[in-house]
Amino acid sequence: MKHLKIEPLTKDSFAPFGDVIEVEDSDYFMINNGSTRRYHQLAQTDVAQQGGQAIISIFQATPLVYPLMITMLERHPLGSQAFVPLLGNPYLVVVAPIGDSPDSAQIRVFYATGKQGVNYHKGVWHHPVLALTDQDRFLVVDRAGEGQNCDEYFFNDQQMMLSLETLPEAILQLC
């Protein structure tokens, strides 16, 4: 049994998998006659392959039961996929590098604050949304169009457990 370690979500640690969407330490410029900061181009959508187009959706998610056995990951080979929390609640992000199949030895788990979104790069393996609070909501920017854009991989005999015990106490209190 492999126990997955949870680490904080930072731009540097998440860079191999995508972008962290947040205003902390991000450049901005003023617009609207000086009343608004524009944090410009925090992530790029990559959805044009095979005539795809960017769409915006809202996902409403319920927490899974922890400790959680990670039995599968998915990827979107034709487009990026961004998740931005709408209610300010922390959530978890499970990823593995781009490849023909996910390498269980390279799986990483991040906890995201309610002020951080993520943009998975095209082809990055990831677990479906992992809300930590009931009826959480995420704005999702991803791809619509022709072509198969969701591959799922199920781990056969590998057991990977994700426990909330390693989360910082401040995050646990919000869950």
PDB file of N, CA and C in Angstrom, residues 6 25 45 79 105 112 123 127:
ATOM      1  N   ILE A   6       0.476  14.697   0.751  1.00  0.00           N
ATOM      2  CA  ILE A   6      -0.185  15.911   0.284  1.00  0.00           C
ATOM      3  C   ILE A   6       0.759  17.085   0.489  1.00  0.00           C
ATOM      4  N   ASP A  25       1.500  36.920  -5.952  1.00  0.00           N
ATOM      5  CA  ASP A  25       2.762  36.982  -6.693  1.00  0.00           C
ATOM      6  C   ASP A  25       2.565  36.995  -8.210  1.00  0.00           C
ATOM      7  N   THR A  45      -5.818  28.660 -22.366  1.00  0.00           N
ATOM      8  CA  THR A  45      -6.591  27.507 -22.815  1.00  0.00           C
ATOM      9  C   THR A  45      -5.932  26.959 -24.067  1.00  0.00           C
ATOM     10  N   GLY A  79      -7.200  18.923 -25.155  1.00  0.00           N
ATOM     11  CA  GLY A  79      -7.377  20.256 -24.608  1.00  0.00           C
ATOM     12  C   GLY A  79      -7.022  20.372 -23.142  1.00  0.00           C
ATOM     13  N   ALA A 105       4.372   5.851  -9.592  1.00  0.00           N
ATOM     14  CA  ALA A 105       5.496   6.322  -8.785  1.00  0.00           C
ATOM     15  C   ALA A 105       5.674   7.841  -8.876  1.00  0.00           C
ATOM     16  N   ALA A 112      -5.115  22.740  -2.572  1.00  0.00           N
ATOM     17  CA  ALA A 112      -5.297  24.081  -3.104  1.00  0.00           C
ATOM     18  C   ALA A 112      -6.172  24.869  -2.144  1.00  0.00           C
ATOM     19  N   GLY A 123      -3.202  16.614 -21.874  1.00  0.00           N
ATOM     20  CA  GLY A 123      -2.554  15.321 -21.711  1.00  0.00           C
ATOM     21  C   GLY A 123      -2.088  14.981 -20.308  1.00  0.00           C
ATOM     22  N   HIS A 127      -6.875  13.193 -11.315  1.00  0.00           N
ATOM     23  CA  HIS A 127      -8.078  12.598 -10.729  1.00  0.00           C
ATOM     24  C   HIS A 127      -9.234  13.557 -10.969  1.00  0.00           C
TER      25      HIS A 127
END
